[in-house]
PDB file of C-alpha atoms and ligand atoms in Angstrom:
ATOM      1  CA  MET A 561       3.514  31.307  23.561  1.00 35.00           C
ATOM      2  CA  LYS A 562       4.008  31.763  20.026  1.00 38.00           C
ATOM      3  CA  LYS A 563       6.349  28.671  19.942  1.00 38.00           C
ATOM      4  CA  SER A 564       3.778  26.434  21.716  1.00 38.00           C
ATOM      5  CA  ILE A 565       0.998  27.185  19.230  1.00 38.00           C
ATOM      6  CA  ALA A 566       3.335  26.426  16.352  1.00 37.00           C
ATOM      7  CA  GLY A 567       4.390  23.252  18.131  1.00 37.00           C
ATOM      8  CA  MET A 568       0.760  22.254  18.253  1.00 38.00           C
ATOM      9  CA  PHE A 569       0.205  22.573  14.675  1.00 40.00           C
ATOM     10  CA  ALA A 570       3.618  21.221  13.481  1.00 37.00           C
ATOM     11  CA  GLY A 571       1.873  17.934  12.261  1.00 39.00           C
ATOM     12  CA  ILE A 572       1.431  16.993   8.758  1.00 43.00           C
ATOM     13  CA  ALA A 573      -1.804  18.868   8.334  1.00 41.00           C
ATOM     14  CA  PHE A 574      -0.121  22.016   9.348  1.00 42.00           C
ATOM     15  CA  GLY A 575       2.499  21.553   6.753  1.00 43.00           C
ATOM     16  CA  VAL A 576      -0.129  21.583   3.881  1.00 48.00           C
ATOM     17  CA  ALA A 577      -2.300  24.228   5.062  1.00 41.00           C
ATOM     18  CA  SER A 578       0.637  26.630   5.949  1.00 44.00           C
ATOM     19  CA  MET A 579       3.174  26.153   3.282  1.00 47.00           C
ATOM     20  CA  GLY A 580       2.857  29.966   2.482  1.00 43.00           C
ATOM     21  CA  VAL A 581       3.211  30.877   6.184  1.00 44.00           C
ATOM     22  CA  LEU A 582       6.646  29.082   6.592  1.00 46.00           C
ATOM     23  CA  ALA A 583       7.550  30.362   3.216  1.00 44.00           C
ATOM     24  CA  SER A 584      10.244  32.901   4.599  1.00 50.00           C
ATOM     25  CA  ASP A 585      11.806  30.582   7.119  1.00 85.00           C
ATOM     26  CA  TRP A 586      14.009  28.485   4.658  1.00 95.00           C
ATOM     27  CA  SER A 587      15.222  28.297   1.164  1.00 96.00           C
ATOM     28  CA  TYR A 588      16.915  26.186  -1.476  1.00 97.00           C
ATOM     29  CA  GLU A 589      20.306  27.836  -1.255  1.00 94.00           C
ATOM     30  CA  GLY A 590      22.914  29.272   1.218  1.00 93.00           C
ATOM     31  CA  VAL A 591      22.603  29.168   4.988  1.00 93.00           C
ATOM     32  CA  GLU A 592      18.789  28.399   4.975  1.00 95.00           C
ATOM     33  CA  GLY A 593      19.184  25.632   2.205  1.00 97.00           C
ATOM     34  CA  PRO A 594      18.291  21.946   2.449  1.00 98.00           C
ATOM     35  CA  GLU A 595      21.360  20.817   4.423  1.00 97.00           C
ATOM     36  CA  TYR A 596      20.534  23.274   7.249  1.00 96.00           C
ATOM     37  CA  TRP A 597      16.719  22.923   7.385  1.00 97.00           C
ATOM     38  CA  GLY A 598      16.895  20.623  10.350  1.00 96.00           C
ATOM     39  CA  ASN A 599      18.689  23.298  12.293  1.00 94.00           C
ATOM     40  CA  LEU A 600      16.528  26.420  11.352  1.00 95.00           C
ATOM     41  CA  SER A 601      13.702  25.406  13.802  1.00 94.00           C
ATOM     42  CA  PRO A 602      12.766  22.769  16.310  1.00 93.00           C
ATOM     43  CA  ASP A 603       9.656  22.170  14.279  1.00 94.00           C
ATOM     44  CA  PHE A 604      12.008  21.186  11.254  1.00 96.00           C
ATOM     45  CA  VAL A 605      13.941  18.447  13.209  1.00 96.00           C
ATOM     46  CA  MET A 606      12.626  15.714  10.962  1.00 97.00           C
ATOM     47  CA  CYS A 607      14.397  17.251   8.138  1.00 98.00           C
ATOM     48  CA  LYS A 608      17.696  15.927   9.721  1.00 97.00           C
ATOM     49  CA  SER A 609      16.709  13.199  12.048  1.00 98.00           C
ATOM     50  CA  GLY A 610      13.886  11.475   9.820  1.00 98.00           C
ATOM     51  CA  LYS A 611      14.509   7.902   8.321  1.00 98.00           C
ATOM     52  CA  ASN A 612      11.895   8.116   5.734  1.00 98.00           C
ATOM     53  CA  GLN A 613      12.465  11.160   4.058  1.00 98.00           C
ATOM     54  CA  SER A 614      11.572  12.275   0.335  1.00 98.00           C
ATOM     55  CA  PRO A 615      12.660  12.578  -2.185  1.00 98.00           C
ATOM     56  CA  ILE A 616      14.388   9.374  -3.041  1.00 98.00           C
ATOM     57  CA  ASN A 617      15.862   7.523  -6.038  1.00 98.00           C
ATOM     58  CA  ILE A 618      13.208   5.056  -6.950  1.00 97.00           C
ATOM     59  CA  THR A 619      15.094   1.716  -7.338  1.00 94.00           C
ATOM     60  CA  ASN A 620      15.548  -1.682  -5.486  1.00 87.00           C
ATOM     61  CA  LEU A 621      11.938  -2.343  -6.544  1.00 94.00           C
ATOM     62  CA  VAL A 622       9.674  -4.967  -5.072  1.00 95.00           C
ATOM     63  CA  LYS A 623       6.821  -6.453  -6.998  1.00 96.00           C
ATOM     64  CA  GLY A 624       3.523  -6.189  -5.416  1.00 94.00           C
ATOM     65  CA  LYS A 625      -0.200  -5.901  -6.307  1.00 92.00           C
ATOM     66  CA  LEU A 626      -0.894  -2.368  -6.061  1.00 96.00           C
ATOM     67  CA  PRO A 627      -4.381  -1.317  -6.115  1.00 97.00           C
ATOM     68  CA  ARG A 628      -5.800   0.947  -8.883  1.00 97.00           C
ATOM     69  CA  LEU A 629      -5.903   4.688  -8.451  1.00 98.00           C
ATOM     70  CA  ASP A 630      -9.162   6.277  -8.826  1.00 98.00           C
ATOM     71  CA  VAL A 631      -8.942   9.869  -9.692  1.00 98.00           C
ATOM     72  CA  ASN A 632     -11.964  11.907  -9.490  1.00 97.00           C
ATOM     73  CA  TYR A 633     -11.082  15.612  -9.965  1.00 96.00           C
ATOM     74  CA  SER A 634     -13.235  18.391 -11.190  1.00 93.00           C
ATOM     75  CA  ALA A 635     -11.992  21.644 -12.779  1.00 88.00           C
ATOM     76  CA  ALA A 636     -11.792  23.295  -9.344  1.00 83.00           C
ATOM     77  CA  GLY A 637      -8.465  25.079  -9.241  1.00 81.00           C
ATOM     78  CA  LYS A 638      -9.272  28.052  -6.959  1.00 82.00           C
ATOM     79  CA  GLU A 639      -6.291  30.154  -7.025  1.00 93.00           C
ATOM     80  CA  ILE A 640      -2.618  30.147  -8.032  1.00 94.00           C
ATOM     81  CA  ILE A 641       0.278  31.409  -5.786  1.00 96.00           C
ATOM     82  CA  ASN A 642       4.036  31.947  -6.048  1.00 96.00           C
ATOM     83  CA  ASN A 643       5.212  31.404  -2.501  1.00 95.00           C
ATOM     84  CA  GLY A 644       8.786  31.813  -3.498  1.00 94.00           C
ATOM     85  CA  HIS A 645       9.428  28.176  -3.046  1.00 96.00           C
ATOM     86  CA  THR A 646       7.032  26.871  -5.875  1.00 97.00           C
ATOM     87  CA  VAL A 647       3.971  27.843  -8.021  1.00 96.00           C
ATOM     88  CA  GLN A 648       0.851  26.166  -6.310  1.00 96.00           C
ATOM     89  CA  VAL A 649      -2.718  25.856  -7.434  1.00 95.00           C
ATOM     90  CA  ASN A 650      -4.910  25.539  -4.535  1.00 94.00           C
ATOM     91  CA  TYR A 651      -8.005  23.463  -4.900  1.00 93.00           C
ATOM     92  CA  GLN A 652     -11.748  23.821  -3.801  1.00 92.00           C
ATOM     93  CA  PRO A 653     -13.043  21.046  -1.877  1.00 93.00           C
ATOM     94  CA  GLY A 654     -14.593  17.796  -3.510  1.00 94.00           C
ATOM     95  CA  SER A 655     -12.015  16.453  -5.966  1.00 96.00           C
ATOM     96  CA  THR A 656     -10.674  12.955  -4.585  1.00 98.00           C
ATOM     97  CA  LEU A 657      -8.196  10.193  -5.059  1.00 98.00           C
ATOM     98  CA  THR A 658      -9.406   6.637  -3.966  1.00 98.00           C
ATOM     99  CA  VAL A 659      -6.865   4.010  -3.331  1.00 96.00           C
ATOM    100  CA  ASP A 660      -8.062   0.797  -2.237  1.00 90.00           C
ATOM    101  CA  GLY A 661     -11.344   2.114  -0.742  1.00 92.00           C
ATOM    102  CA  HIS A 662      -9.340   5.008   1.050  1.00 96.00           C
ATOM    103  CA  SER A 663     -10.426   8.515  -0.001  1.00 98.00           C
ATOM    104  CA  TYR A 664      -8.265  11.393  -0.095  1.00 98.00           C
ATOM    105  CA  GLU A 665      -9.099  15.022  -1.034  1.00 98.00           C
ATOM    106  CA  LEU A 666      -7.110  17.033  -3.342  1.00 97.00           C
ATOM    107  CA  LYS A 667      -5.830  20.284  -1.593  1.00 97.00           C
ATOM    108  CA  GLN A 668      -3.362  21.666  -4.086  1.00 97.00           C
ATOM    109  CA  PHE A 669      -0.815  20.781  -6.687  1.00 97.00           C
ATOM    110  CA  HIS A 670       2.618  22.354  -7.496  1.00 98.00           C
ATOM    111  CA  PHE A 671       5.808  22.055  -9.396  1.00 98.00           C
ATOM    112  CA  HIS A 672       9.625  21.371  -8.809  1.00 98.00           C
ATOM    113  CA  THR A 673      12.369  21.816 -11.286  1.00 98.00           C
ATOM    114  CA  PRO A 674      14.364  19.833 -11.767  1.00 98.00           C
ATOM    115  CA  SER A 675      12.375  16.709 -10.382  1.00 98.00           C
ATOM    116  CA  GLU A 676      12.853  15.664  -6.707  1.00 98.00           C
ATOM    117  CA  ASN A 677      12.366  12.009  -7.002  1.00 98.00           C
ATOM    118  CA  HIS A 678      14.658  10.100  -9.656  1.00 98.00           C
ATOM    119  CA  ILE A 679      13.668   6.859 -11.248  1.00 97.00           C
ATOM    120  CA  ASN A 680      16.323   4.113 -11.595  1.00 96.00           C
ATOM    121  CA  GLY A 681      18.820   6.894 -11.045  1.00 97.00           C
ATOM    122  CA  GLN A 682      17.416   9.503 -13.567  1.00 97.00           C
ATOM    123  CA  PRO A 683      16.113  12.768 -12.817  1.00 98.00           C
ATOM    124  CA  TYR A 684      13.479  14.471 -14.865  1.00 98.00           C
ATOM    125  CA  ASP A 685      13.092  18.194 -15.974  1.00 98.00           C
ATOM    126  CA  LEU A 686       9.806  18.831 -13.981  1.00 98.00           C
ATOM    127  CA  GLU A 687       7.766  17.197 -11.352  1.00 98.00           C
ATOM    128  CA  ALA A 688       4.256  17.962 -10.397  1.00 98.00           C
ATOM    129  CA  HIS A 689       2.937  17.105  -6.733  1.00 98.00           C
ATOM    130  CA  PHE A 690      -0.747  16.479  -6.300  1.00 98.00           C
ATOM    131  CA  VAL A 691      -1.142  16.799  -2.435  1.00 98.00           C
ATOM    132  CA  HIS A 692      -4.058  15.180  -0.915  1.00 98.00           C
ATOM    133  CA  ALA A 693      -5.269  14.427   2.680  1.00 98.00           C
ATOM    134  CA  ASP A 694      -7.609  12.015   4.111  1.00 98.00           C
ATOM    135  CA  LYS A 695     -10.140  13.050   6.896  1.00 97.00           C
ATOM    136  CA  ASP A 696      -7.641  12.409   9.620  1.00 97.00           C
ATOM    137  CA  GLY A 697      -5.026  14.632   7.878  1.00 96.00           C
ATOM    138  CA  ASN A 698      -3.049  11.764   6.488  1.00 97.00           C
ATOM    139  CA  LEU A 699      -1.076  12.776   3.265  1.00 98.00           C
ATOM    140  CA  ALA A 700      -0.995  11.072  -0.112  1.00 98.00           C
ATOM    141  CA  VAL A 701       1.168  12.851  -2.781  1.00 98.00           C
ATOM    142  CA  MET A 702       0.882  11.714  -6.421  1.00 98.00           C
ATOM    143  CA  ALA A 703       3.928  12.679  -8.556  1.00 98.00           C
ATOM    144  CA  VAL A 704       4.020  13.131 -12.184  1.00 98.00           C
ATOM    145  CA  MET A 705       7.256  13.413 -14.117  1.00 98.00           C
ATOM    146  CA  PHE A 706       7.892  15.453 -17.078  1.00 98.00           C
ATOM    147  CA  LYS A 707      10.759  15.357 -19.630  1.00 98.00           C
ATOM    148  CA  VAL A 708      11.635  18.014 -22.242  1.00 98.00           C
ATOM    149  CA  GLY A 709       9.719  17.271 -25.636  1.00 98.00           C
ATOM    150  CA  LYS A 710       6.492  18.644 -27.234  1.00 98.00           C
ATOM    151  CA  GLU A 711       4.762  21.708 -25.692  1.00 98.00           C
ATOM    152  CA  ASN A 712       2.247  20.583 -23.065  1.00 98.00           C
ATOM    153  CA  GLN A 713      -1.217  22.085 -23.699  1.00 96.00           C
ATOM    154  CA  ALA A 714      -2.577  21.024 -20.246  1.00 95.00           C
ATOM    155  CA  LEU A 715       0.285  22.796 -18.527  1.00 96.00           C
ATOM    156  CA  ASN A 716      -0.196  26.052 -20.683  1.00 94.00           C
ATOM    157  CA  ALA A 717      -3.644  26.383 -18.912  1.00 90.00           C
ATOM    158  CA  VAL A 718      -1.755  26.685 -15.711  1.00 93.00           C
ATOM    159  CA  TRP A 719       1.176  28.638 -16.904  1.00 95.00           C
ATOM    160  CA  LYS A 720      -0.784  31.377 -18.471  1.00 92.00           C
ATOM    161  CA  ASP A 721      -1.899  32.466 -14.986  1.00 91.00           C
ATOM    162  CA  MET A 722       1.631  32.151 -13.549  1.00 93.00           C
ATOM    163  CA  PRO A 723       2.286  34.789 -10.724  1.00 94.00           C
ATOM    164  CA  GLU A 724       5.706  36.020 -11.620  1.00 93.00           C
ATOM    165  CA  HIS A 725       6.997  37.320  -8.258  1.00 94.00           C
ATOM    166  CA  LYS A 726       7.290  35.931  -4.693  1.00 93.00           C
ATOM    167  CA  GLY A 727       4.004  36.513  -2.918  1.00 93.00           C
ATOM    168  CA  ASP A 728       2.020  37.166  -5.980  1.00 94.00           C
ATOM    169  CA  LYS A 729      -1.523  35.347  -6.014  1.00 94.00           C
ATOM    170  CA  VAL A 730      -4.056  35.182  -8.914  1.00 91.00           C
ATOM    171  CA  GLU A 731      -7.366  34.450  -7.226  1.00 90.00           C
ATOM    172  CA  GLU A 732      -9.407  34.442 -10.349  1.00 81.00           C
ATOM    173  CA  MET A 733      -7.550  31.940 -12.312  1.00 78.00           C
ATOM    174  CA  HIS A 734      -8.869  30.169 -15.452  1.00 79.00           C
ATOM    175  CA  ALA A 735     -10.793  26.958 -14.578  1.00 83.00           C
ATOM    176  CA  ILE A 736      -8.167  24.196 -14.423  1.00 87.00           C
ATOM    177  CA  ASP A 737      -8.615  20.487 -14.161  1.00 91.00           C
ATOM    178  CA  GLY A 738      -5.612  18.999 -12.211  1.00 95.00           C
ATOM    179  CA  ALA A 739      -6.574  15.679 -14.064  1.00 96.00           C
ATOM    180  CA  SER A 740      -5.586  17.316 -17.430  1.00 96.00           C
ATOM    181  CA  LEU A 741      -1.926  17.112 -16.368  1.00 97.00           C
ATOM    182  CA  LEU A 742      -2.088  13.356 -15.501  1.00 98.00           C
ATOM    183  CA  PRO A 743      -1.119  10.587 -18.018  1.00 98.00           C
ATOM    184  CA  LYS A 744      -3.891   8.252 -19.425  1.00 96.00           C
ATOM    185  CA  LYS A 745      -2.415   5.252 -17.387  1.00 96.00           C
ATOM    186  CA  LEU A 746      -2.110   5.570 -13.746  1.00 98.00           C
ATOM    187  CA  ALA A 747       0.432   2.765 -13.191  1.00 97.00           C
ATOM    188  CA  TYR A 748       2.667   3.877 -10.239  1.00 98.00           C
ATOM    189  CA  TYR A 749       5.521   3.235  -7.824  1.00 98.00           C
ATOM    190  CA  ARG A 750       4.631   3.421  -4.042  1.00 98.00           C
ATOM    191  CA  TYR A 751       6.872   4.267  -0.932  1.00 98.00           C
ATOM    192  CA  ASN A 752       6.504   5.855   2.358  1.00 97.00           C
ATOM    193  CA  GLY A 753       8.100   9.269   2.572  1.00 98.00           C
ATOM    194  CA  SER A 754       7.799  12.762   3.826  1.00 98.00           C
ATOM    195  CA  LEU A 755       7.094  16.279   2.705  1.00 98.00           C
ATOM    196  CA  THR A 756      10.023  17.416   0.637  1.00 98.00           C
ATOM    197  CA  THR A 757       9.884  21.011   2.300  1.00 98.00           C
ATOM    198  CA  PRO A 758      10.197  21.889   6.051  1.00 97.00           C
ATOM    199  CA  PRO A 759       8.760  20.595   8.364  1.00 96.00           C
ATOM    200  CA  CYS A 760       9.674  17.372   6.409  1.00 97.00           C
ATOM    201  CA  SER A 761       6.913  15.500   8.343  1.00 97.00           C
ATOM    202  CA  GLU A 762       6.840  11.713   7.731  1.00 98.00           C
ATOM    203  CA  GLY A 763       3.929   9.378   7.175  1.00 97.00           C
ATOM    204  CA  VAL A 764       3.194  10.563   3.629  1.00 98.00           C
ATOM    205  CA  VAL A 765       2.223   7.894   1.049  1.00 98.00           C
ATOM    206  CA  TRP A 766       4.093   8.648  -2.222  1.00 98.00           C
ATOM    207  CA  LEU A 767       2.505   7.588  -5.510  1.00 98.00           C
ATOM    208  CA  VAL A 768       4.915   8.236  -8.363  1.00 98.00           C
ATOM    209  CA  LEU A 769       3.355   7.548 -11.793  1.00 98.00           C
ATOM    210  CA  LYS A 770       5.394   5.624 -14.271  1.00 98.00           C
ATOM    211  CA  ASP A 771       4.228   7.266 -17.598  1.00 98.00           C
ATOM    212  CA  VAL A 772       6.273  10.346 -18.114  1.00 98.00           C
ATOM    213  CA  GLN A 773       4.621  13.356 -19.644  1.00 98.00           C
ATOM    214  CA  GLU A 774       6.291  15.881 -21.994  1.00 98.00           C
ATOM    215  CA  VAL A 775       6.905  19.635 -21.505  1.00 98.00           C
ATOM    216  CA  SER A 776       8.589  22.130 -23.834  1.00 98.00           C
ATOM    217  CA  ALA A 777      11.997  23.614 -22.867  1.00 98.00           C
ATOM    218  CA  ASP A 778      10.238  26.976 -22.949  1.00 98.00           C
ATOM    219  CA  GLN A 779       7.571  25.898 -20.486  1.00 98.00           C
ATOM    220  CA  VAL A 780      10.353  24.561 -17.929  1.00 98.00           C
ATOM    221  CA  ALA A 781      12.258  27.910 -18.487  1.00 98.00           C
ATOM    222  CA  LYS A 782       9.331  30.026 -17.766  1.00 97.00           C
ATOM    223  CA  PHE A 783       8.711  28.143 -14.461  1.00 98.00           C
ATOM    224  CA  ALA A 784      12.379  28.216 -13.583  1.00 97.00           C
ATOM    225  CA  GLY A 785      12.591  31.929 -14.438  1.00 96.00           C
ATOM    226  CA  VAL A 786       9.760  32.770 -12.151  1.00 96.00           C
ATOM    227  CA  LEU A 787      11.388  31.027  -9.195  1.00 94.00           C
ATOM    228  CA  GLU A 788      14.975  32.180  -9.931  1.00 92.00           C
ATOM    229  CA  HIS A 789      16.429  29.032  -8.367  1.00 95.00           C
ATOM    230  CA  PRO A 790      16.101  25.283  -8.676  1.00 97.00           C
ATOM    231  CA  ASN A 791      13.503  24.027  -6.146  1.00 98.00           C
ATOM    232  CA  ASN A 792      14.461  20.374  -5.676  1.00 98.00           C
ATOM    233  CA  ARG A 793      15.478  18.881  -2.291  1.00 98.00           C
ATOM    234  CA  PRO A 794      18.469  16.628  -2.723  1.00 98.00           C
ATOM    235  CA  ILE A 795      17.843  12.947  -2.869  1.00 98.00           C
ATOM    236  CA  GLN A 796      17.452  11.327   0.588  1.00 98.00           C
ATOM    237  CA  LYS A 797      18.661   7.995   1.899  1.00 97.00           C
ATOM    238  CA  THR A 798      16.295   5.170   1.342  1.00 97.00           C
ATOM    239  CA  ASN A 799      17.237   3.330   4.672  1.00 96.00           C
ATOM    240  CA  ALA A 800      15.161   0.371   5.536  1.00 93.00           C
ATOM    241  CA  ARG A 801      12.449   1.222   2.866  1.00 95.00           C
ATOM    242  CA  VAL A 802      11.187  -0.623  -0.108  1.00 93.00           C
ATOM    243  CA  VAL A 803       9.503   0.767  -3.205  1.00 96.00           C
ATOM    244  CA  ILE A 804       6.617  -1.290  -4.477  1.00 96.00           C
ATOM    245  CA  ARG A 805       6.025  -1.381  -8.364  1.00 95.00           C
TER     246      ARG A 805
HETATM  247 ZN1  LIG B2320       6.419  19.083  -3.914  1.00 51.63          ZN
END
């Protein structure tokens, strides 16, 4: 019974809503690490059999006319949680990303160190994922890369509420506007991919911003220290996909 209910909701929307619920079922190292995710549960089968998995090395670019990204976020971070896999800011309804007239709502943003996607073979020190869903549950993830350099003031606003242990949650976090973490120019690469965590559901539109932000070594170290392990899934095969620039 339990299994059939899990199966019913094993779609993409489930992956977003319940990252915390699945948190104990997999990890980034050892026998529950990324190479075994596809064997840990029937719900995770896409992690090993999918052909459009994320992250990837963004290369072999095809020139296209990509529509402008229209970001309309408000300062509506609701709570910040440490689920053992990442530190995540859950967002209140009403903040949107519009691409070519198609509207997605911002659900949450979270971080990976080192970066998951690479650009022309290069990994970055930190990657933020802004996870959006449209009214039908289709996902669009906007990714922002950070390299070590100057301290990032916008990131400090998130980091000061950092929940330090797995399972910790700060519900009354400072008002945080996700847009403050974005570069001014929203030029991007686009490819079709998946969630980078189980259940690795596909059909996710990836929008990887070209402009790289800076972060201090101390800021990266604070996040890495809280997680106690790297939280990047290894690069996946591109297979038949192209990346549009
Ligand atoms: Zn992510």
